Short mmCIF file of C-alpha atoms (C1' of nucleotides) in Angstrom, two decimals:
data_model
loop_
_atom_site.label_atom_id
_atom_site.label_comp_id
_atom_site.label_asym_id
_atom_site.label_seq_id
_atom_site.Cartn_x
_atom_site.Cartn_y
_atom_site.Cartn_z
CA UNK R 1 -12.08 22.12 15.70
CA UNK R 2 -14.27 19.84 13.73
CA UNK R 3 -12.19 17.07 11.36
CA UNK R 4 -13.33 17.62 7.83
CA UNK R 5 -12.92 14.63 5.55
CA UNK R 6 -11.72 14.68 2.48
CA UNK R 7 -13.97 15.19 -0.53
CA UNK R 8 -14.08 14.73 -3.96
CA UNK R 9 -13.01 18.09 -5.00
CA UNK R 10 -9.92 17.02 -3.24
CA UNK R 11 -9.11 13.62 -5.25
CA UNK R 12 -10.17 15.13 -8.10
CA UNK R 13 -7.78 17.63 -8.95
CA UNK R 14 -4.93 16.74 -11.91
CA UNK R 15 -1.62 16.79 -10.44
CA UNK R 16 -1.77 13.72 -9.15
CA UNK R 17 2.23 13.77 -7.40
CA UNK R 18 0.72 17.39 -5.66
CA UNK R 19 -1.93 14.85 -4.23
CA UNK R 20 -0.03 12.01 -2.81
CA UNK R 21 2.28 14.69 -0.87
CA UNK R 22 -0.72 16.91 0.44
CA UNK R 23 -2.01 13.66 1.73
CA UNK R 24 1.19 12.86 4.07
CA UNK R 25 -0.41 13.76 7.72
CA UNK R 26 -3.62 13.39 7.02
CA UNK R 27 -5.90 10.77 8.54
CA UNK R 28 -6.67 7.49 7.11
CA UNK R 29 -10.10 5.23 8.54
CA UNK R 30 -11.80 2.36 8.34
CA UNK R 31 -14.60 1.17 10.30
CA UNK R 32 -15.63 -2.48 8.65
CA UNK R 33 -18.04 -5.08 9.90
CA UNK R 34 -18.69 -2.90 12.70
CA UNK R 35 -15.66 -3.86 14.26
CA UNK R 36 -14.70 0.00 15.01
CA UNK R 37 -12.95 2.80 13.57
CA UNK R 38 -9.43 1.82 12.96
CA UNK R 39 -6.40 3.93 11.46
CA UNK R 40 -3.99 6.34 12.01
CA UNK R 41 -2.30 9.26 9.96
CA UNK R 42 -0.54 9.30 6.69
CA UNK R 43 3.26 9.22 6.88
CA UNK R 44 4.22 7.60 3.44
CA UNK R 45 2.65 7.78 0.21
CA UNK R 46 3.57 6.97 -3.91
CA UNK R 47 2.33 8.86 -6.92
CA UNK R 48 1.28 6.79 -9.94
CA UNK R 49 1.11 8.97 -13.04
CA UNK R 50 -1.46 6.29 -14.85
CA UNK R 51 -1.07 6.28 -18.45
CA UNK R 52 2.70 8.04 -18.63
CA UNK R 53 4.24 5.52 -15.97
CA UNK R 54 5.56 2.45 -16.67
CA UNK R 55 5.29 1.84 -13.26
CA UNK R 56 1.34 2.24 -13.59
CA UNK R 57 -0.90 -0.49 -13.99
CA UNK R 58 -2.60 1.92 -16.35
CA UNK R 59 0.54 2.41 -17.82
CA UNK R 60 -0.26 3.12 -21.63
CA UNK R 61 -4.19 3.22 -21.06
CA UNK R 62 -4.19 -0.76 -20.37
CA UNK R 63 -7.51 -1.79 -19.10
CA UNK R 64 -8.38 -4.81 -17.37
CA UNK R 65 -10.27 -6.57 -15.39
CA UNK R 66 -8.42 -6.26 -12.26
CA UNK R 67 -7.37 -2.62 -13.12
CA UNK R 68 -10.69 -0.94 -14.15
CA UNK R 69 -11.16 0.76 -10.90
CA UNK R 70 -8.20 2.97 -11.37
CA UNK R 71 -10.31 4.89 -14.55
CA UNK R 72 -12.90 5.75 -12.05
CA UNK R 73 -13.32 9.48 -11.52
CA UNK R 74 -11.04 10.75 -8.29
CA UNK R 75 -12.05 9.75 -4.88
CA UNK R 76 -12.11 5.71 -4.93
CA UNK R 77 -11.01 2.86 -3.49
CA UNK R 78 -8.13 0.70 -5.80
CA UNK R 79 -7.16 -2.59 -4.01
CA UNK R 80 -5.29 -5.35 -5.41
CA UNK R 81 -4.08 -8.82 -4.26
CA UNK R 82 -0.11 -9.02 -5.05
CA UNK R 83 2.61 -11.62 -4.19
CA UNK R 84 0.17 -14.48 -3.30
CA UNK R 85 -0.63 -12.68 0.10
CA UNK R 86 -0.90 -9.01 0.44
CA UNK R 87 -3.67 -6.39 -0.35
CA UNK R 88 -2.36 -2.81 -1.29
CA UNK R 89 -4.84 0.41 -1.08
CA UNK R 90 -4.43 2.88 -3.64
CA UNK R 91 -6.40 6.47 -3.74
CA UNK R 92 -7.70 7.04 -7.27
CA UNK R 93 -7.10 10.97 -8.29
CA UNK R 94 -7.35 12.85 -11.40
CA UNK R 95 -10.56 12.83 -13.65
CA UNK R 96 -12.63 9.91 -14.88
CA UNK R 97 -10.55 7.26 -17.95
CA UNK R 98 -7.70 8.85 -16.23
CA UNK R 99 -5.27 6.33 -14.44
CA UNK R 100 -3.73 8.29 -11.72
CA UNK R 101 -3.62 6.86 -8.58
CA UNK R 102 -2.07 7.53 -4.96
CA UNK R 103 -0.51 4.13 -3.14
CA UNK R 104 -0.73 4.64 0.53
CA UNK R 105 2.20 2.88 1.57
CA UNK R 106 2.65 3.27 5.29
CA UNK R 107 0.34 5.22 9.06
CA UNK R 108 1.59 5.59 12.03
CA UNK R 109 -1.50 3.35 14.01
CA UNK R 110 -3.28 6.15 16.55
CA UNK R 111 -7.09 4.78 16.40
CA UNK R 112 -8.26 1.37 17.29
CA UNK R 113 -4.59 -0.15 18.17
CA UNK R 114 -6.54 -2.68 20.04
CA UNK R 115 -8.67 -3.82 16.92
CA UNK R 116 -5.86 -3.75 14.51
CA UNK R 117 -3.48 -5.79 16.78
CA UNK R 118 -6.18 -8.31 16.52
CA UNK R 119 -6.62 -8.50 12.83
CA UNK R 120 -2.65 -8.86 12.40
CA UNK R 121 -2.38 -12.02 14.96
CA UNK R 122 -5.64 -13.16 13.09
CA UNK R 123 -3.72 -12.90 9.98
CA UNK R 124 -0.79 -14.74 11.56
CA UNK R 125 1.86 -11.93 10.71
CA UNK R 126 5.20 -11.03 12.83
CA UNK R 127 5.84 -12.37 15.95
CA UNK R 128 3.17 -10.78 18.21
CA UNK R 129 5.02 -11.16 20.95
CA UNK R 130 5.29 -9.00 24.13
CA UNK R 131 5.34 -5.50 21.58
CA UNK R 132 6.56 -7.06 18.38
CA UNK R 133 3.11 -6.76 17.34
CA UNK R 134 2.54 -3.08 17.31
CA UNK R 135 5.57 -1.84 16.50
CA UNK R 136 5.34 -2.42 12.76
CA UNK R 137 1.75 -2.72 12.42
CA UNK R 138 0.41 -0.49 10.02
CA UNK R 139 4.69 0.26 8.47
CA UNK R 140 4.02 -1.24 5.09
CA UNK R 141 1.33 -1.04 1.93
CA UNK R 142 1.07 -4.46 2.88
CA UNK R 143 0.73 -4.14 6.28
CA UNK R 144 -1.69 -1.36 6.91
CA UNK R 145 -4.34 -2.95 5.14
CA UNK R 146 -4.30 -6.04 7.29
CA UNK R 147 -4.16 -3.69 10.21
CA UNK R 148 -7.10 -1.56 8.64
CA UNK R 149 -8.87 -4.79 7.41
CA UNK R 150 -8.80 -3.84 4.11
CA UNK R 151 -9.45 -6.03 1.39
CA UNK R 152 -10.73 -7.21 -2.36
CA UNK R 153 -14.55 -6.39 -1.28
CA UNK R 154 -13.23 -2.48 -1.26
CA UNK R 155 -12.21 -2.44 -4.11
CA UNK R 156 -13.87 0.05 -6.33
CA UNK R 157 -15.79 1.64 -3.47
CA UNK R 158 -15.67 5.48 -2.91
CA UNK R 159 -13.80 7.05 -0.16
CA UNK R 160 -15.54 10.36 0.51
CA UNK R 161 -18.88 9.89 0.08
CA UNK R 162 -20.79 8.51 3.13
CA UNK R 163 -23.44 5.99 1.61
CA UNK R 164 -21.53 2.76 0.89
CA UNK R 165 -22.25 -0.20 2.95
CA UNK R 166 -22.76 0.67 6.32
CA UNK R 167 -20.03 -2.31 7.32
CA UNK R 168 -17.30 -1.14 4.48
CA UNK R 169 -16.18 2.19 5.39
CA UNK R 170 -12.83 3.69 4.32
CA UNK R 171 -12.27 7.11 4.22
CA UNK R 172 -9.76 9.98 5.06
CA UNK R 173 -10.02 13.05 6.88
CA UNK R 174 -7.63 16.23 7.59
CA UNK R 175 -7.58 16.78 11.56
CA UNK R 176 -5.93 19.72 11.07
CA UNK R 177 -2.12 18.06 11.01
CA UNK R 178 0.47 20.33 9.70
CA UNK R 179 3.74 18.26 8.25
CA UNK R 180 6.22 21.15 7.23
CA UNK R 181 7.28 21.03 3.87
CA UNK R 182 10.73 20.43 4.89
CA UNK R 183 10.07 17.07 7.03
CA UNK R 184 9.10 15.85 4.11
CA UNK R 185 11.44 13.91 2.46
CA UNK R 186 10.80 13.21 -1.75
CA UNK R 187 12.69 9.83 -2.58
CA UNK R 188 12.33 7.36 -5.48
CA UNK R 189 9.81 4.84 -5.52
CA UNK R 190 10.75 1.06 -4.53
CA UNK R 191 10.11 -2.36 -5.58
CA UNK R 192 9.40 -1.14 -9.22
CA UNK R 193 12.79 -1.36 -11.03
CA UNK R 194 11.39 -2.94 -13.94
CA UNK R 195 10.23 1.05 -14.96
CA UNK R 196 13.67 2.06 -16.13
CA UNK R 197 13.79 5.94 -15.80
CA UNK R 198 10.19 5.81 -14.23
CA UNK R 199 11.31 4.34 -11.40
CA UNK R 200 14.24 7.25 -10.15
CA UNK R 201 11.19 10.09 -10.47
CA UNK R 202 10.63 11.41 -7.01
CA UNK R 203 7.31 10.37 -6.56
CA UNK R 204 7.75 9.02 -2.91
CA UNK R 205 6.69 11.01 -0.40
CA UNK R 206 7.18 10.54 3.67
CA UNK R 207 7.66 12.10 7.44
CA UNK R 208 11.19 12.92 7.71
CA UNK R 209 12.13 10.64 11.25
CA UNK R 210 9.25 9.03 11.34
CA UNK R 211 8.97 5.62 13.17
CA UNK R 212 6.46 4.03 11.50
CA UNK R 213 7.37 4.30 7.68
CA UNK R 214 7.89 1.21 5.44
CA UNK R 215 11.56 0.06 5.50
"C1'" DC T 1 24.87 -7.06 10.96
"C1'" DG T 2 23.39 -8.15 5.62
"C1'" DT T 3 21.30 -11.34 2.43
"C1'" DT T 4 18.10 -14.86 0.92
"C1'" DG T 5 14.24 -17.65 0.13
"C1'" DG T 6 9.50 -18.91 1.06
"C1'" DA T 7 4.72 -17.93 1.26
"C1'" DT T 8 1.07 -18.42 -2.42
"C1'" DC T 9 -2.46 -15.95 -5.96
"C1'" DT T 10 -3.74 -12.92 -9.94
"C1'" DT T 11 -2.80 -11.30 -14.25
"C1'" DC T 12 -0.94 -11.03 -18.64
"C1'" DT T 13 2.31 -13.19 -22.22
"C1'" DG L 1 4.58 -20.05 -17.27
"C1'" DA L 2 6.57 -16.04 -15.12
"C1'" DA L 3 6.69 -12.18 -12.37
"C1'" DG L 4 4.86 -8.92 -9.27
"C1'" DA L 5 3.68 -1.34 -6.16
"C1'" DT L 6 5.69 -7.25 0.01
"C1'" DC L 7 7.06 -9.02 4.51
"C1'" DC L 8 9.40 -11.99 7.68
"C1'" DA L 9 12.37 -15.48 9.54
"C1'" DA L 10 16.30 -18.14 8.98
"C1'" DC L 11 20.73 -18.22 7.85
"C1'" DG L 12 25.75 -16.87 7.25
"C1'" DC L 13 29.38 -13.73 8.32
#
DNA sequence: CGTTGGATCTTCT
DNA sequence: GAAGATCCAACGC
């Protein structure tokens, strides 16, 4: 069976929280710099309702410079630069001036484990000892894109359509992985408790037992 | 074990 | 000037 990747009809669709849990076992890729195709499938994801959600960057329609990308139309690449050191990928969904996004916050590594391993000792994280490299490699928004190699020059870029610069791929694919509804487990998002009430929405999706979510 | 602080940059107030 | 959609290592119990 041939792996169909996602397209735009996909990313496009309005209920953004539907999204982020129909994308939990698929397949996220990269191939940059021609380095080879790296990633792994989906195994923890966050909603972001845009405009409704405090916890949004687009909360209340705010538009900026760094946060533009999220009005694009569904189907592109949001990346921003947070704590001083870490690059989180977001999915943009819903229709165009709409703020709805998808945070991709953890893979479990299955293609290219050579090539990522190399881009996380390059980046100087963990230990990279005998296996305390790979055993947290990609379990982390922040980690996944080092693994990935994903950084400020996607940002913007579109994820299902094939022409982008030949050395700046990212896109994702369903390989036919079935997650049953009931191994996956709805939770609260994290590391946003400034959103009052936003924050306790179940808008957290991820593989019930699976090894390589965030912590 | 659990908790804490440091790394270090962008954005908005 | 402060805080953030994070991660890790060093500490204290």
């Amino acid at each position: 069976m041939e792996y169909r990747k996602l397209d735009k009809s996909f990313y496009a669709r309005e209920d953004t929280v539907k999204i982020a849990k129909e994308l939990i076992g698929k397949y996220l890729l990269t191939d940059i710099d021609g380095e080879g195709v790296t990633g792994g499938k989906i195994v923890e994801t966050e909603a972001y309702l845009g405009a409704i959600d405090k916890a949004s960057h687009g909360y209340g329609n705010r538009k900026t410079e760094r946060n533009k990308n999220l009005y694009k139309a569904g189907g592109y690449a949001y990346v921003y630069f947070i704590y001083g050191m870490y690059y989180l990928f977001n999915v943009v969904t819903g229709k165009e001036n709409n703020a709805d996004a998808v945070l991709i916050r953890a893979i479990e590594p299955e293609i290219g484990l050579d090539i990522m391993l190399k881009r996380k000792e390059k980046a100087g994280r963990g230990k990279g000892g005998a296996n305390g490299g790979i055993n947290r490699i990609t379990s982390g928004p922040g980690l996944l894109t080092i693994a990935l190699g994903i950084n400020l020059r996607h940002n913007g870029i579109p994820v299902c359509e094939g022409k982008e610069p030949e050395k700046l791929n990212i896109w994702l694919e369903d390989r036919n992985v079935n997650i049953a509804g009931k191994d996956v487990i709805e939770t609260p998002r994290v590391g946003v408790g400034y959103a009052a009430e936003h924050a306790l929405l179940p808008y957290r999706f991820k593989i019930k037992g699976n090894k390589w979510v965030s912590r």
